[in-house]
Coordinates of C-alpha atoms and ligand atoms in Angstrom, one line a residue:
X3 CA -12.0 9.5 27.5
X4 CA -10.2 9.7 24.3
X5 CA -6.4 9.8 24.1
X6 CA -4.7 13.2 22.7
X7 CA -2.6 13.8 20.1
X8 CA 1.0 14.9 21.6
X9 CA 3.4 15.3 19.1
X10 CA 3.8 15.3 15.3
X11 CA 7.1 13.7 15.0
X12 CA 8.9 14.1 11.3
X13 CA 11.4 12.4 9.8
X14 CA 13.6 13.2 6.8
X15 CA 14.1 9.3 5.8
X16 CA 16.4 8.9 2.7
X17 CA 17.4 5.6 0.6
X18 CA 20.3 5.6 -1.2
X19 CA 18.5 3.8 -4.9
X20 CA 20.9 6.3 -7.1
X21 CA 23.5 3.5 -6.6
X22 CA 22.2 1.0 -8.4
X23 CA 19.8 3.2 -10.4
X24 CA 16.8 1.6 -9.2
X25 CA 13.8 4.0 -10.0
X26 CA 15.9 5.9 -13.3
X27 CA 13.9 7.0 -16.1
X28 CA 14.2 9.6 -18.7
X29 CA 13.9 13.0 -16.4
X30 CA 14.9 11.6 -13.5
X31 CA 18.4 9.5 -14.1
X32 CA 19.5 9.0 -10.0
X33 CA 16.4 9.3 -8.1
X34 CA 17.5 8.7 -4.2
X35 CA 14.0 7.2 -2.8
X36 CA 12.7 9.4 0.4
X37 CA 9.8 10.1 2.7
X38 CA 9.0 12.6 4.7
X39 CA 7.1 10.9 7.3
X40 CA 4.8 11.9 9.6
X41 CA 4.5 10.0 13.0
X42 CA 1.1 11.4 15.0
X43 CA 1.8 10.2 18.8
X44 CA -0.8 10.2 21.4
X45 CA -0.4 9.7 24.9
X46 CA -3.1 6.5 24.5
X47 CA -1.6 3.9 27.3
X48 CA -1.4 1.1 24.3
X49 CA 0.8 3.4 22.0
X50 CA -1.9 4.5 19.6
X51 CA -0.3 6.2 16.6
X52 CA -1.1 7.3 13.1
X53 CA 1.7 7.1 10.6
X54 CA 1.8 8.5 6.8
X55 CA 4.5 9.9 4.5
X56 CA 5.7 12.1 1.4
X57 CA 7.5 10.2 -1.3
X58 CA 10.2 12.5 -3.0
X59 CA 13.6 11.2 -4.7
X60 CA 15.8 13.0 -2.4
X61 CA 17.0 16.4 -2.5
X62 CA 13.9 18.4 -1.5
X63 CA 12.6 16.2 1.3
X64 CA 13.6 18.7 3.2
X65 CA 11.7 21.1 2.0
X66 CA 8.7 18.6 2.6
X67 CA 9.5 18.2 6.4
X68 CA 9.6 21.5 7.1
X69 CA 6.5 22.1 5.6
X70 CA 4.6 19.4 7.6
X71 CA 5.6 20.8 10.3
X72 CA 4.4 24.2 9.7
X73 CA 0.9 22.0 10.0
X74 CA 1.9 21.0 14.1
X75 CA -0.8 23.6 15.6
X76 CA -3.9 22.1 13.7
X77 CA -2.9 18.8 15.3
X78 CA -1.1 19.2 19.0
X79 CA -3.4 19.0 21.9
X80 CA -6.6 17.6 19.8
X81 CA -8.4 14.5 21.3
X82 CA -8.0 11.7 18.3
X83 CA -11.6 11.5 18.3
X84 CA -12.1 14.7 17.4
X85 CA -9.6 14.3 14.3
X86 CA -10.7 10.5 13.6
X87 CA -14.5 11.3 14.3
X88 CA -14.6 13.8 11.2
X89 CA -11.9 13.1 8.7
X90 CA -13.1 15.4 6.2
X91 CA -13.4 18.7 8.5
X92 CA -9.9 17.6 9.6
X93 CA -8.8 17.0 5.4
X94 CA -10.8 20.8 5.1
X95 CA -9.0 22.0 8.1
X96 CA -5.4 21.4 6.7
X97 CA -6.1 22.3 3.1
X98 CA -7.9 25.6 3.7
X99 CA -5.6 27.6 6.4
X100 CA -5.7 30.9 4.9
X101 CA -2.4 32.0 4.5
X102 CA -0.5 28.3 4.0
X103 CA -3.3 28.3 1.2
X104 CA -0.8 31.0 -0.7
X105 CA 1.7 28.5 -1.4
X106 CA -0.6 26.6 -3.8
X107 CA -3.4 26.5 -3.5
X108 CA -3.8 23.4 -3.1
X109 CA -0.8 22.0 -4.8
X110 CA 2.6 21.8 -4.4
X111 CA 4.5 21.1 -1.5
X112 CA 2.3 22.7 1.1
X113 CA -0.7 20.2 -0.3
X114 CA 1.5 17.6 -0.1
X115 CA 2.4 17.8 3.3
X116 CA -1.3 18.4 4.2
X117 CA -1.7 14.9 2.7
X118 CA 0.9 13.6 4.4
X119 CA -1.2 14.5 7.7
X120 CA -4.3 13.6 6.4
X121 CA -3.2 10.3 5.7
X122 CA -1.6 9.8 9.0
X123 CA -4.6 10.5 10.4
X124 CA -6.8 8.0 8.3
X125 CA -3.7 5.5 9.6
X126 CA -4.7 6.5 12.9
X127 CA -8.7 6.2 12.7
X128 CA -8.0 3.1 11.3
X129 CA -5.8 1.8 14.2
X130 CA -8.3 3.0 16.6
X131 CA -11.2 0.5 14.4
X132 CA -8.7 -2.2 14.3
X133 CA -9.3 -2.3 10.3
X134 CA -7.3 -1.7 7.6
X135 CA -7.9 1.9 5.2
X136 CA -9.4 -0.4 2.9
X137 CA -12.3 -2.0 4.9
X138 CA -12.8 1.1 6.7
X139 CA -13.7 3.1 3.9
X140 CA -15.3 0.2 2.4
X141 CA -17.9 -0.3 5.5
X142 CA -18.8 3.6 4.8
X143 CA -22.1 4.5 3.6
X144 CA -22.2 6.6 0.8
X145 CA -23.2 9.7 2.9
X146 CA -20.6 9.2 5.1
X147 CA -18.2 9.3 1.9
X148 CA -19.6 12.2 0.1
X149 CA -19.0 14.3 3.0
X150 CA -15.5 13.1 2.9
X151 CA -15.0 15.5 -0.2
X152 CA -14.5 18.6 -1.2
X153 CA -17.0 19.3 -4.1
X154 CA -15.5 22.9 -4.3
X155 CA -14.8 23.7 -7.9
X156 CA -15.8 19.9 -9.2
X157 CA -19.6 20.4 -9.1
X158 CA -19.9 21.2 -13.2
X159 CA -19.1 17.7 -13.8
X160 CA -19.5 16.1 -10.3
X161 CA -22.3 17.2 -8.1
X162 CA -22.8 15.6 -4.6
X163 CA -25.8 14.1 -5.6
X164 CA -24.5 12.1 -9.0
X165 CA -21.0 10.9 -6.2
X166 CA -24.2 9.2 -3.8
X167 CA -25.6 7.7 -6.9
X168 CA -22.3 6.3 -7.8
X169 CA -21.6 5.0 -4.6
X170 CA -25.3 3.6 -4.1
X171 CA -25.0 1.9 -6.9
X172 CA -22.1 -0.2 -6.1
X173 CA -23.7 -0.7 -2.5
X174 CA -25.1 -4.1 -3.4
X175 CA -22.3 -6.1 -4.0
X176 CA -19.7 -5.1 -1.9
X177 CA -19.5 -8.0 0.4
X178 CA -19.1 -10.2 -2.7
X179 CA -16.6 -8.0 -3.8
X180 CA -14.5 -7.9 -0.6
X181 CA -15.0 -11.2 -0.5
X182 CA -13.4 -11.7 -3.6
X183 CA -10.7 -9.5 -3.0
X184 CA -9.6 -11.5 0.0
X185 CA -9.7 -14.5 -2.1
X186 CA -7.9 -13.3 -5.2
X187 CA -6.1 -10.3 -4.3
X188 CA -5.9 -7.3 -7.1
X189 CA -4.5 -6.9 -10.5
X190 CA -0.7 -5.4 -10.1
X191 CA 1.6 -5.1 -13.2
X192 CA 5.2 -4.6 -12.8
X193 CA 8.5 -1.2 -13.5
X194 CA 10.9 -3.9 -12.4
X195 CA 12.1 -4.8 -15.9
X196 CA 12.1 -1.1 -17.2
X197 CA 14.2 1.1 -15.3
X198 CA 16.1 3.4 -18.1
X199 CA 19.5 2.9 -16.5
X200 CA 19.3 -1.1 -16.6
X201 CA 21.4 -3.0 -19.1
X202 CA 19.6 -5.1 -22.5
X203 CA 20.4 -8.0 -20.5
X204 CA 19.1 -6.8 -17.2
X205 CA 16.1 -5.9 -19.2
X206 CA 15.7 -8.8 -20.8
X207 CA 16.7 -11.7 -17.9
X208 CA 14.0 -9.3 -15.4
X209 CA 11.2 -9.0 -18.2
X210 CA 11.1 -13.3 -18.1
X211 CA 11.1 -12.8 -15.0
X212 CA 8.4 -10.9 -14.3
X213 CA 6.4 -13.3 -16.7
X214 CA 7.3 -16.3 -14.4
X215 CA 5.7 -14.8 -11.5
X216 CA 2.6 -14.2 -12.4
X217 CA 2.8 -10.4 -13.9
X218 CA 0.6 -9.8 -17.3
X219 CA 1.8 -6.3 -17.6
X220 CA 5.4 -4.6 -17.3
X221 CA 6.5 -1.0 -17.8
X222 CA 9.4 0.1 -19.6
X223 CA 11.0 3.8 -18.8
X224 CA 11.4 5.8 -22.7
X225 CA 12.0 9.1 -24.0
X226 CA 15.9 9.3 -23.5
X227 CA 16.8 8.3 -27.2
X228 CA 14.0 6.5 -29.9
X229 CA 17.0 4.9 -31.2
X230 CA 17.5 2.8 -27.8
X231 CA 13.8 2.8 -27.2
X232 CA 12.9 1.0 -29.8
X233 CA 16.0 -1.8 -29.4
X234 CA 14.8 -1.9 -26.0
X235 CA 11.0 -2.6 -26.9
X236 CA 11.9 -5.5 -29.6
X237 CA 13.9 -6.8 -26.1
X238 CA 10.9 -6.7 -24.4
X239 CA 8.4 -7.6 -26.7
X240 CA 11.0 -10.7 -27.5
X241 CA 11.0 -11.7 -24.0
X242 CA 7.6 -11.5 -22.6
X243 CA 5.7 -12.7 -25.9
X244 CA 2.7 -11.0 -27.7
X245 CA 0.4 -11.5 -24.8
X246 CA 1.6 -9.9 -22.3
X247 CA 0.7 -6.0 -21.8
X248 CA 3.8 -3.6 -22.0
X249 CA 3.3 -0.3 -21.0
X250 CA 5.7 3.0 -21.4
X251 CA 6.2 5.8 -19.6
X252 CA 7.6 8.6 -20.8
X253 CA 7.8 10.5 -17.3
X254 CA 7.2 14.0 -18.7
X255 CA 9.7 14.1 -21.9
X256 CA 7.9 15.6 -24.7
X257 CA 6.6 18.1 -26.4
X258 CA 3.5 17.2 -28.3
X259 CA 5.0 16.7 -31.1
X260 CA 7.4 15.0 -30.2
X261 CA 4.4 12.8 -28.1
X262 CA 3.4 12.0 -31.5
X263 CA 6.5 11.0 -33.4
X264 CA 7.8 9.1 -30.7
X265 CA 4.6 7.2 -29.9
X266 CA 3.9 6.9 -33.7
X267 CA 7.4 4.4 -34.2
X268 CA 6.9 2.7 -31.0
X269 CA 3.3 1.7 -31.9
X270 CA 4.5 -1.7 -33.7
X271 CA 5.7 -3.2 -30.6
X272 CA 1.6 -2.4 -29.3
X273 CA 2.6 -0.5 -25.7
X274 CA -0.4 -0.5 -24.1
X275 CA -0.7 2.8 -22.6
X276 CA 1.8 5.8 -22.6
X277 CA 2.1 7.8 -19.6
X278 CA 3.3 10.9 -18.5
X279 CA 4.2 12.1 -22.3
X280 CA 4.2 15.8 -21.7
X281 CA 3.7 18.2 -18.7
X282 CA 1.2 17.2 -16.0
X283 CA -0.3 20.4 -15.9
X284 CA -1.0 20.8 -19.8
X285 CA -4.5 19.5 -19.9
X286 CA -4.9 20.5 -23.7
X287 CA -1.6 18.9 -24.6
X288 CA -2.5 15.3 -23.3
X289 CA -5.9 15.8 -25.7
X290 CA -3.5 16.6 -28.9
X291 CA -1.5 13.5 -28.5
X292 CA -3.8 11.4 -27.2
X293 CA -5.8 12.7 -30.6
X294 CA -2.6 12.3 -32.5
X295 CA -1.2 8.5 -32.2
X296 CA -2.8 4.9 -31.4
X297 CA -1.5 4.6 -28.3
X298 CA -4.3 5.6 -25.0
X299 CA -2.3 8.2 -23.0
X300 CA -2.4 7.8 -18.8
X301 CA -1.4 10.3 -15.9
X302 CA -1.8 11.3 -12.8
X303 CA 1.3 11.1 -10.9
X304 CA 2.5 14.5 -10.5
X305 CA -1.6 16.2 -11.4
X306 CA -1.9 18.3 -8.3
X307 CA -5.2 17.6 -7.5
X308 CA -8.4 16.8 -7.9
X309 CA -9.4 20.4 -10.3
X310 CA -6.7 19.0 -12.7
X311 CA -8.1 15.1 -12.9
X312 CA -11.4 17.0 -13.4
X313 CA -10.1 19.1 -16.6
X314 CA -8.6 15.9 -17.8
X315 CA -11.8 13.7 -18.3
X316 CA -13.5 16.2 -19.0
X317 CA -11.2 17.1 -22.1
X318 CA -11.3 13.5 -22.9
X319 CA -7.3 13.9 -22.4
X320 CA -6.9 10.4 -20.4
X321 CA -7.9 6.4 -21.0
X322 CA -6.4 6.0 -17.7
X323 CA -6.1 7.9 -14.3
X324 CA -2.8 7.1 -12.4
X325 CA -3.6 8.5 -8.8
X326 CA -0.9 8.3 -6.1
X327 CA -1.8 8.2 -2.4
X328 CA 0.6 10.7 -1.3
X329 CA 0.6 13.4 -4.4
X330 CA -2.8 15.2 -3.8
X331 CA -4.2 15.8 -0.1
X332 CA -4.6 12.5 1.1
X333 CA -7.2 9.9 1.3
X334 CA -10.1 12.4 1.1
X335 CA -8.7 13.8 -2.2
X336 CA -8.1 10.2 -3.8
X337 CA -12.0 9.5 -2.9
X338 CA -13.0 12.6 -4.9
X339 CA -11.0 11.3 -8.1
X340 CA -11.8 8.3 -7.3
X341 CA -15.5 9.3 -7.9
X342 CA -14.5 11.5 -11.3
X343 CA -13.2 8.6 -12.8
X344 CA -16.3 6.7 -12.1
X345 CA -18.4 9.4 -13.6
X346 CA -16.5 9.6 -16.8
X347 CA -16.1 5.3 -17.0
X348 CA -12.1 6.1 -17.1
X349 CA -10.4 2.7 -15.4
X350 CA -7.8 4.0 -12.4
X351 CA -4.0 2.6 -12.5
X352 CA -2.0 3.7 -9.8
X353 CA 0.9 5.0 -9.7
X354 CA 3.2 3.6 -7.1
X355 CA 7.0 3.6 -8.3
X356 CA 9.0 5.1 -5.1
X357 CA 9.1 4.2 -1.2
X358 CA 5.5 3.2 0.4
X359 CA 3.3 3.9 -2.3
X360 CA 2.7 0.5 -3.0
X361 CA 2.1 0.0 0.7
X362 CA -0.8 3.1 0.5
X363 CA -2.6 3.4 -2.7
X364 CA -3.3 -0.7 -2.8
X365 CA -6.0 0.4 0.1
X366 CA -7.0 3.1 -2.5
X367 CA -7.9 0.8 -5.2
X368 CA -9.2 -1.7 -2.9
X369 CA -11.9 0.6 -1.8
X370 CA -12.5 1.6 -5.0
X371 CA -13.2 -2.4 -6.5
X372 CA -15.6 -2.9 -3.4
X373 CA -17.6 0.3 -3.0
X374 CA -17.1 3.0 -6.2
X375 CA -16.3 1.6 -9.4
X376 CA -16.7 -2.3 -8.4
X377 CA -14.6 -3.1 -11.1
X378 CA -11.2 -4.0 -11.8
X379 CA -11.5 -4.6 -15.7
X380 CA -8.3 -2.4 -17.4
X381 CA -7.2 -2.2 -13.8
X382 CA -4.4 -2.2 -12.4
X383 CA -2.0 -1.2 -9.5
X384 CA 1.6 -0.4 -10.2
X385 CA 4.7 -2.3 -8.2
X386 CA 7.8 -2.2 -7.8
X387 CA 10.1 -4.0 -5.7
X388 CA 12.6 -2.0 -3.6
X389 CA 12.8 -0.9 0.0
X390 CA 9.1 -2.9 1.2
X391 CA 11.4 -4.6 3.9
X392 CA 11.3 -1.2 6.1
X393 CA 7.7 -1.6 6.8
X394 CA 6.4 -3.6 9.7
X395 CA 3.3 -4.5 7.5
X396 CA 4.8 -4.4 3.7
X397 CA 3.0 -5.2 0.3
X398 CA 2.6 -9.1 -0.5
X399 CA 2.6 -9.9 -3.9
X400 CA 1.0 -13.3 -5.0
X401 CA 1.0 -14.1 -8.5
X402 CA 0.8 -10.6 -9.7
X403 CA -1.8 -10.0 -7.5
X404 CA -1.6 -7.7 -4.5
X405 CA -3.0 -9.5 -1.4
X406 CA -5.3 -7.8 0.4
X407 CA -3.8 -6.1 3.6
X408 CA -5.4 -7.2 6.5
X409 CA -3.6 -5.7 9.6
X410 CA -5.2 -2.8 11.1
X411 CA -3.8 0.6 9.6
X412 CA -2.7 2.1 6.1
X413 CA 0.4 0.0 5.8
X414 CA 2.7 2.5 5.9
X415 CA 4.5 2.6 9.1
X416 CA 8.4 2.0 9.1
X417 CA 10.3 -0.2 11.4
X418 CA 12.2 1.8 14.2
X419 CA 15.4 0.5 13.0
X420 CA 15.4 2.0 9.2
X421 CA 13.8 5.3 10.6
X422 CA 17.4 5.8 12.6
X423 CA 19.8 4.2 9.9
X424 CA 18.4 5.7 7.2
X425 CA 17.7 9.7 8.4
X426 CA 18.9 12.2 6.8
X427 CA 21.7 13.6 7.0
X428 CA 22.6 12.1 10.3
X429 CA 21.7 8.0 10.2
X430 CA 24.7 5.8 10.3
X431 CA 23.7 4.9 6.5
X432 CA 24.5 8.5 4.9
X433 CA 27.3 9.4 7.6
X434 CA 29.1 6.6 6.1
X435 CA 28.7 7.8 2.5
X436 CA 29.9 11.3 3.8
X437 CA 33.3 9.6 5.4
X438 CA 33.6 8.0 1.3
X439 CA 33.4 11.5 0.2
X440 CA 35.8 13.5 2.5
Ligands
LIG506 MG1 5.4 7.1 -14.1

């Protein structure tokens, strides 16, 4: 008989990062690192359990919780086969309650927290296979996938039909590719260096650095003043050599013109991409700059789903689609942009600056190498290097590469230890900082 799903336990799980401004960019100088994690128990006799987060940067996590919570009825008392057995009624389930629906629809907070469950429960089905995300959606057949999505308001430039072609297409060589994948690992470049609150010589000393280990890409944080920008890129550009890709990132600075003029000086030091110039919702606005300066514009990080990503490509807006595993609703939302992007030839780059998105969208573009696109030229995953000690199965970089994950699960469950040091407001780790401030 299959176990049932008891509890949905949340946590509000804070990092203190603002104190050594780890994660500080141009709109965001003292981000705090925080999930609000979701822990699905069961009362299966070997401890079965499905475990998935929110990543926010402190103040608002909150918010996040409480909202997850509000999704506790769609979950208690149901068998985990019934969730596991049809992920995508359970994904349609949580994104389609008729009155939470108000609060987007689907975007926002509320469609955050739904993907927080949503991905808890791919953790979970994934437990139960003894696979990780990655192979289990990879060992799919492409009607099993389609009907993982919600082709509600994509089918004018993605019909169901075109997704199977895409994905039957790719069917051929995905044991080669897994293969592969287990051999080399996946393209990852690295924010380490870039972080707009670091020092020239922090910059400089973590740019080598990153060269040394393998990386072929960095990021550097801009927008906060050209003046120091473009110091900052001749730094860069000094220290890692003509070769090596350097990409910018705005993080949601400019106006369009502004976009322009910026982008326009910077465009000697050759960035590679620039990402998040202007709002995430202005569709029209990435087109103009991306019309208006040599540099290919990404995003994707805060686009609220999968009707945005849609507009995007098909505005031509975007060279590169930045998905994040825990923005949008979930795995079943990633697959469906997964597939636009295929459509439209547009390479995905994760995003994955903040705590355990590293550990989750790596799965993401794993799946996508071996069974949509089944290719990572002009790909690659985002990393960063804080706070992957408080997972039991963290990220392993190798060369540059991420290595593929091959315990059972989506990678994202926290050790029991950081869960009660590091819990807002009450953990030992933030009652201390309170007795500092009294
Ligand atoms: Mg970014």
């Amino acid at each position: 008989m299959s176990p049932t799903i008891t509890e949905v336990d949340v946590y509000d799980i804070r990092f203190p990062t603002s104190e050594q401004l780890d994660g500080s960019d141009a709109m965001n100088p003292d981000p705090d690192y925080s999930a609000a994690y979701v822990m699905l128990r069961t009362d299966s006799p070997g401890g079965l359990a499905g475990y998935g987060l929110c990543f926010t940067i402190g103040r608002g996590n909150d918010v996040v919780a409480a909202a997850i919570a509000t999704l506790r009825p769609y979950v208690v008392g149901r068998s985990v086969d019934s969730v596991t057995g049809d992920l995508g009624a359970f994904y349609r389930l949580l994104t389609h309650d008729s009155q939470l629906r108000w609060l987007g629809p689907e975007k926002g907070v509320m469609h955050m927290a739904a993907g927080a469950v949503v991905n808890a429960a791919w953790d979970l089905a994934a437990r139960q296979a003894g696979l990780p995300v990655w192979e289990l959606l990879a060992g799919m057949s492409p009607e099993q996938l389609v009907d993982m999505v919600d082709f509600r308001y994509l089918s004018d430039a993605l019909t169901r039909d075109e997704a199977l072609e895409i994905l039957r297409r790719a069917e051929p060589g995905r044991a080669a590719r897994a293969a592969e994948l287990r051999r080399h690992g996946y393209p990852a470049y690295t924010t380490e260096p870039g972080w707009i609150g670091y020092s020239d010589d922090k910059l400089t000393r973590l740019s080598k650095e990153a060269v040394a280990a393998g990386f072929r890409q960095i990021k550097l944080k801009v927008g906060g003043d050209l003046d120091d920008d473009l110091r900052r890129m001749r730094l860069a550009r000094d220290a890692v050599g003509p070769d090596i890709r350097i990409a910018v990132d705005a993080n949601q600075r400019w106006d369009v013109a502004d976009a322009v003029g910026w982008m326009r000086a910077l465009a000697p030091f050759d960035p590679y991409w620039i990402e998040e110039p202007t709002s995430p919702d202005d569709v029209l606005a990435h087109a103009a700059i991306r019309a208006g300066q040599p540099v290919p514009v990404a995003t994707g990080e805060h686009v609220a789903n999968r009707v945005v990503f849609k507009q995007l490509l098909q505005a031509g807006a975007v060279d590169f689609v930045q998905i994040d595993a825990a923005r949008v609703a979930g795995v079943n939302e990633n697959i469906a942009i997964l597939l636009l992007a295929a459509k439209f030839g547009v390479p995905v780059c994760p995003h994955a600056g903040g705590v355990g998105l590293c550990e989750l969208v790596q799965h993401l573009s794993m799946f996508d190498y071996v069974a949509v696109s089944g290719s990572w030229d002009d790909r690659v995953i985002e990393y960063v290097p804080h706070l992957h000690e408080h997972f039991t199965d963290p990220v392993v970089m190798d060369h540059g590469r991420y290595r593929a994950p091959a315990a059972p699960g989506f990678s994202a469950r926290i050790v029991p230890e950081s869960l009660a040091d590091y819990r807002y407001p009450d953990g030992p780790v933030w009652q201390a900082r309170q007795e500092l401030t009294r």
